Short mmCIF file of C-alpha atoms in Angstrom, two decimals:
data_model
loop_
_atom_site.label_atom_id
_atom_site.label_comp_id
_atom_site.label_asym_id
_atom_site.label_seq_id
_atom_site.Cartn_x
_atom_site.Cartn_y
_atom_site.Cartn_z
CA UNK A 149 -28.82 -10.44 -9.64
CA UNK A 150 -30.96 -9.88 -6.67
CA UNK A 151 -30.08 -8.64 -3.59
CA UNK A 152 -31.33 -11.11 -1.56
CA UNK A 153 -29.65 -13.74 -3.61
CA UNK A 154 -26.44 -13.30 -2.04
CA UNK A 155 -25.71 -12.79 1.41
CA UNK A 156 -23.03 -12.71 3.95
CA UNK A 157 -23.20 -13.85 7.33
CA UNK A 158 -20.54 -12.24 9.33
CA UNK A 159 -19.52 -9.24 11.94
CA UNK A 160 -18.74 -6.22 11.25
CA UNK A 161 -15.07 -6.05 13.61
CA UNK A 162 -14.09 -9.16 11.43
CA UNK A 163 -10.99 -8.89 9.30
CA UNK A 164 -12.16 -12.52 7.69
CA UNK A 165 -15.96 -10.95 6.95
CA UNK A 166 -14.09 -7.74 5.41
CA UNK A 167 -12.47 -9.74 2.29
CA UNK A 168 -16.19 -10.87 0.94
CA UNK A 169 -17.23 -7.63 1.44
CA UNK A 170 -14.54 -6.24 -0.45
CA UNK A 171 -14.56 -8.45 -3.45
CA UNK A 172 -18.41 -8.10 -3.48
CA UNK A 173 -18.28 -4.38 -3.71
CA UNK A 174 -15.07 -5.15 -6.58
CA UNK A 175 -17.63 -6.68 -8.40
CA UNK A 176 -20.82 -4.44 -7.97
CA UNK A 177 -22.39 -7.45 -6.52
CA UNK A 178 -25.10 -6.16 -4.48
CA UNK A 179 -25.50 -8.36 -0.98
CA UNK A 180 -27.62 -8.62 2.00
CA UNK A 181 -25.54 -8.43 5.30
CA UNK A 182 -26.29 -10.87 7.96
CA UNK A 183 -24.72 -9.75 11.58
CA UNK A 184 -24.21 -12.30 14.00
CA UNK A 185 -23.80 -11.56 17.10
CA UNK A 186 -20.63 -11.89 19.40
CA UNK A 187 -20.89 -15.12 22.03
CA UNK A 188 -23.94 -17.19 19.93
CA UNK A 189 -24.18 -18.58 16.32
CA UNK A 190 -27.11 -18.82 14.50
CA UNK A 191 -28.95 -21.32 13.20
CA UNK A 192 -28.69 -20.02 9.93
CA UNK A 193 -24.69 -20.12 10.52
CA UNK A 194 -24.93 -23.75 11.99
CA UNK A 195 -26.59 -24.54 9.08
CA UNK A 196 -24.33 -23.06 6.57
CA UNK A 197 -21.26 -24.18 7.96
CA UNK A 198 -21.65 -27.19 10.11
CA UNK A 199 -18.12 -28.17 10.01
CA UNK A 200 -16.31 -25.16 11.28
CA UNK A 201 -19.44 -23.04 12.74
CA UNK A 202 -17.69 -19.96 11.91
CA UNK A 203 -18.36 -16.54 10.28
CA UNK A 204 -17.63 -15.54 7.27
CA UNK A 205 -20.15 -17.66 4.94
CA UNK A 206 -21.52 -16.69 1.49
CA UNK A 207 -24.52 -17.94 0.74
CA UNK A 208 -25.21 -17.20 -3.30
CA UNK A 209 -29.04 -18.43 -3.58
CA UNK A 210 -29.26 -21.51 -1.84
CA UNK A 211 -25.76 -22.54 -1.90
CA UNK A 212 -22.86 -21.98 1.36
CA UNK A 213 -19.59 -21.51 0.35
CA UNK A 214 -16.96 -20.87 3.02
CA UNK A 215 -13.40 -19.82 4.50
CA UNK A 216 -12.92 -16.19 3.78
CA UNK A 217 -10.02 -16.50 0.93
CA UNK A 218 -12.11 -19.07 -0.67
CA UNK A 219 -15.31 -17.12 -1.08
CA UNK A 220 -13.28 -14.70 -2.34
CA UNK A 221 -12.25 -17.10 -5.54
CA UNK A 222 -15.11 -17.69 -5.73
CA UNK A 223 -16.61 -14.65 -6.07
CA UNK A 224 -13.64 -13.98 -8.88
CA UNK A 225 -14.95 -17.01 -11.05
CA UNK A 226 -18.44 -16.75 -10.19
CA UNK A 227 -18.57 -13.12 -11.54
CA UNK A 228 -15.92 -13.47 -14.02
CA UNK A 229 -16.21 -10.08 -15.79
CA UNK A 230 -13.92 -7.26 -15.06
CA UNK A 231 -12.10 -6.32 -12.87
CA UNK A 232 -10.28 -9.82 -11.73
CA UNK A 233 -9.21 -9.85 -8.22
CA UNK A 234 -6.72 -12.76 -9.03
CA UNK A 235 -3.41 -12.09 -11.20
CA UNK A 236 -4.13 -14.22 -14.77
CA UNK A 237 -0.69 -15.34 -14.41
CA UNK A 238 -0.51 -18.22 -13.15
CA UNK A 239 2.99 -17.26 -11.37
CA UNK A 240 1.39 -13.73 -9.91
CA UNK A 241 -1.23 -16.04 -9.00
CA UNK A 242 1.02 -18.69 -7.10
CA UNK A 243 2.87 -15.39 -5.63
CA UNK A 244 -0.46 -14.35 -4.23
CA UNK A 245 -1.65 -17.22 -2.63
CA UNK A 246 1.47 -17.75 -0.92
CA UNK A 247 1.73 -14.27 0.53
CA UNK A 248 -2.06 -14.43 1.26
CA UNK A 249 -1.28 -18.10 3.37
CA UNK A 250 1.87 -15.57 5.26
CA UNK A 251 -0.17 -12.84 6.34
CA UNK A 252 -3.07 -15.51 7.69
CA UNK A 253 0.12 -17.82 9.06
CA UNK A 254 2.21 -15.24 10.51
CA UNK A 255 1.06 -11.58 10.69
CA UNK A 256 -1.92 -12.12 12.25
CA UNK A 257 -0.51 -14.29 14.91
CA UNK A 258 1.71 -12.11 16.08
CA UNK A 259 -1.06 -9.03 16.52
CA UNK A 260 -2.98 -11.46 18.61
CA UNK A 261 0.08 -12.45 20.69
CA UNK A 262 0.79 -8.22 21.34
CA UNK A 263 -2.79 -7.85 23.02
CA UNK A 264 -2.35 -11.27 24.87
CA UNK A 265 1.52 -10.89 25.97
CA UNK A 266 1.72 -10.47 29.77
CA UNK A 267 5.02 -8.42 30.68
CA UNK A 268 6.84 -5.94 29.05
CA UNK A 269 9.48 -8.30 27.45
CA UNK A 270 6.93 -10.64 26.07
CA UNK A 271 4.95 -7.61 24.49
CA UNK A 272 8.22 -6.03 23.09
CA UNK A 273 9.02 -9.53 21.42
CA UNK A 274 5.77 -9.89 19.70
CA UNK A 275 5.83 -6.55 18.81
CA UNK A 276 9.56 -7.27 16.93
CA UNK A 277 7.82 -10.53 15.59
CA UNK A 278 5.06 -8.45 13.66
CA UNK A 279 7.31 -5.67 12.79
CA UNK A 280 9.84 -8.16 11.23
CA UNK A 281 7.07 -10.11 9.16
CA UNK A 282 5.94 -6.26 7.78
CA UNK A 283 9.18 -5.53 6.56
CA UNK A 284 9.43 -8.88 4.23
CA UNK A 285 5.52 -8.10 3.46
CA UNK A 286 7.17 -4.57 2.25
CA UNK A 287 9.68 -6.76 -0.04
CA UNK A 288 6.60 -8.40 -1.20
CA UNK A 289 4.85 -5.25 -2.30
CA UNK A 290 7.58 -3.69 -4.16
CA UNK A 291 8.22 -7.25 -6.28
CA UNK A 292 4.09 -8.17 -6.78
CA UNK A 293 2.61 -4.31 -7.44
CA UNK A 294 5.53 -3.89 -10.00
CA UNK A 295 5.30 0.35 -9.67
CA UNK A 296 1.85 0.23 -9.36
CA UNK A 297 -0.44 1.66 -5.98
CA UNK A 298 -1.62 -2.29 -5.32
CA UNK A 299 0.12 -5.21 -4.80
CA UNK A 300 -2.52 -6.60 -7.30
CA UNK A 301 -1.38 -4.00 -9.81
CA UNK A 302 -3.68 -0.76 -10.42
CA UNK A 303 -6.13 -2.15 -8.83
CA UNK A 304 -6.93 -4.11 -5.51
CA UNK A 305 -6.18 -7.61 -6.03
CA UNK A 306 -6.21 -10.82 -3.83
CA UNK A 307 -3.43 -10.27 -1.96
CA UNK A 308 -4.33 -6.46 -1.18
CA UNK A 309 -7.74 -8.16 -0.16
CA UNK A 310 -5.79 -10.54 2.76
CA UNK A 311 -3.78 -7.88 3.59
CA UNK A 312 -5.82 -5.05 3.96
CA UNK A 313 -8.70 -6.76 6.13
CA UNK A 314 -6.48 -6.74 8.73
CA UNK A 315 -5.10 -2.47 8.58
CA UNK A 316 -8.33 -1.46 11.31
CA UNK A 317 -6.92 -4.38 13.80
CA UNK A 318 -3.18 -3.07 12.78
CA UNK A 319 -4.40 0.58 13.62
CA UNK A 320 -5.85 -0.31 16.55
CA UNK A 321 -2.80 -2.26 17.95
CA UNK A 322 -0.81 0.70 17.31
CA UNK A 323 -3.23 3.02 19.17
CA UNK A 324 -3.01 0.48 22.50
CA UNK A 325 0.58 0.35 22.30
CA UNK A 326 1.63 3.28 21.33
CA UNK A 327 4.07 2.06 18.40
CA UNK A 328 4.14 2.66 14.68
CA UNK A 329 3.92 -0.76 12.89
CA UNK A 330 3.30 0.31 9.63
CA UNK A 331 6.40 2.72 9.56
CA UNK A 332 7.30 4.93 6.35
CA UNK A 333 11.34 4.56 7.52
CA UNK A 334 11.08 0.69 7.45
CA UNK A 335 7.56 -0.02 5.30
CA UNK A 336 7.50 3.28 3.00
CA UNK A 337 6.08 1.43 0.43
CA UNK A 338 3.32 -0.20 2.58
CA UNK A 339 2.54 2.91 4.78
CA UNK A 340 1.14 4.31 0.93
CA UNK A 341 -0.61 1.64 0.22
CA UNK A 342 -2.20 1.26 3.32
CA UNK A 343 -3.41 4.71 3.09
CA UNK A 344 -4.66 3.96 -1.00
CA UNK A 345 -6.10 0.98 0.64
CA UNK A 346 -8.71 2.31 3.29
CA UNK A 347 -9.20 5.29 0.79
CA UNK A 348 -10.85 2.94 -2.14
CA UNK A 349 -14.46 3.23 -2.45
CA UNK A 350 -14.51 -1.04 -2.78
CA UNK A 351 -13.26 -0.61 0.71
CA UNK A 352 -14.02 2.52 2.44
CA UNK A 353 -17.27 1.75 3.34
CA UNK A 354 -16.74 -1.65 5.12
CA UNK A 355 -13.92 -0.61 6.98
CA UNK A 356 -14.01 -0.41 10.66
CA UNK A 357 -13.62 3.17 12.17
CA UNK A 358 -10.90 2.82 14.62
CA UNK A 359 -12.82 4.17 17.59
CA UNK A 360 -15.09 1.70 17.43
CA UNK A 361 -13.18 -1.55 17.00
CA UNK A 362 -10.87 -0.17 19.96
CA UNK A 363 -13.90 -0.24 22.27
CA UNK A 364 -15.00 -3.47 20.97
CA UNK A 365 -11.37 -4.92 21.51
CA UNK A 366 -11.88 -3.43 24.97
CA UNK A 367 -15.03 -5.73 25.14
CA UNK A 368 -12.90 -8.86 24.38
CA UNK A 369 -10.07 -8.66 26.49
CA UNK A 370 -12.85 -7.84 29.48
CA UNK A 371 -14.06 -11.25 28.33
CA UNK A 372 -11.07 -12.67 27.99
CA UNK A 373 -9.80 -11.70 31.59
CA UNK A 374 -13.26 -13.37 33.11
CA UNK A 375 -12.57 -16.46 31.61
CA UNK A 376 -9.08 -16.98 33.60
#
């Protein structure tokens, strides 16, 4: 398929954009990246996805399909040859989802509520929030990979794919606060894979170097104090 037959509108500090990316590059799909830009939407986006007006979007020839865990299924049934990102069980599959929905529900709540907390009580609480939702993710991981380096198995799978879009924004929350989140006492199992993770050449490449997304979280809580 042609490049410019698929393409992804999105930016690059986005954990959401990251998972397209991801199963894209799974696949050996080859895409065009679209950036848009931080404070304005294009046209193109408004067009894609008039109901939500929000990055990421796939757009596979003429058609938009969107909601970041979404495109992903869809790029599993669209290019259904090996390797799957979603378990063929429909159990594993069921197991996935759910954990996916927790980490989108849960985990990344909490990291938002560390950088906004005001006080060192409130930061110290959402800190214990996130920590406490790692360490059932870390039950998670040793029931779904089974042994095995991903939660999806020997490979990266859907739920390494929801997961593991977040790891720059987890790195960079423990840089600013000066905490270990993903901790080999409590999470030994997910400090590995973490590590496996970021290290796979599906996701090496689109993964944001931590000096970078650190100055660009800089960047929005600047913005974020101006708008008080």
């Amino acid at each position: 398929m042609a490049k410019s037959d698929v393409k992804v509108l999105g930016a690059w500090p986005s954990p959401f954009v990251m998972r397209p990316t991801i199963a894209l590059n799974i696949k050996s799909v080859e895409y065009e990246f679209l950036q848009e830009d931080l404070g304005s939407k294009s046209e193109l986006l408004l067009k894609s996805n008039p109901v939500h007006k929000k990055i990421p979007v796939l757009i596979h020839g003429d058609k938009p399909v969107c909601e970041s865990l979404i495109i992903v299924e869809y790029i599993d049934e669209t290019w259904s040859s090996a390797p799957s990102i979603l378990p063929s069980d429909p159990y594993d599959r069921a197991t996935a989802r759910f954990w996916a929905a927790y980490v989108d529900d849960k985990v990344f709540p909490s990291m938002k509520e560390i950088f906004i907390a005001e006080g060192v009580e409130a930061k110290k609480a959402a800190i214990q929030q996130l920590v406490d939702g790692l360490i059932l993710l870390e039950d998670a991981y040793v029931k779904c990979s089974k042994g095995k380096p991903f939660f999806g198995g020997n490979q990266i799978g859907y739920l390494d794919i929801a997961f593991g879009s977040y790891l720059g924004w987890l790195i960079v929350t423990e840089k600013f606060n000066e905490v270990k989140l993903l901790d080999e006492a409590k999470t030994p199992g997910l400090a590995k894979w973490a590590d496996i993770f970021c290290a796979d050449p599906a996701v090496k490449d689109v993964m944001p170097e931590t000096d970078k997304l650190a100055e660009y979280a800089k960047v929005l809580a600047k913005m974020r104090a101006a708008s008080k």
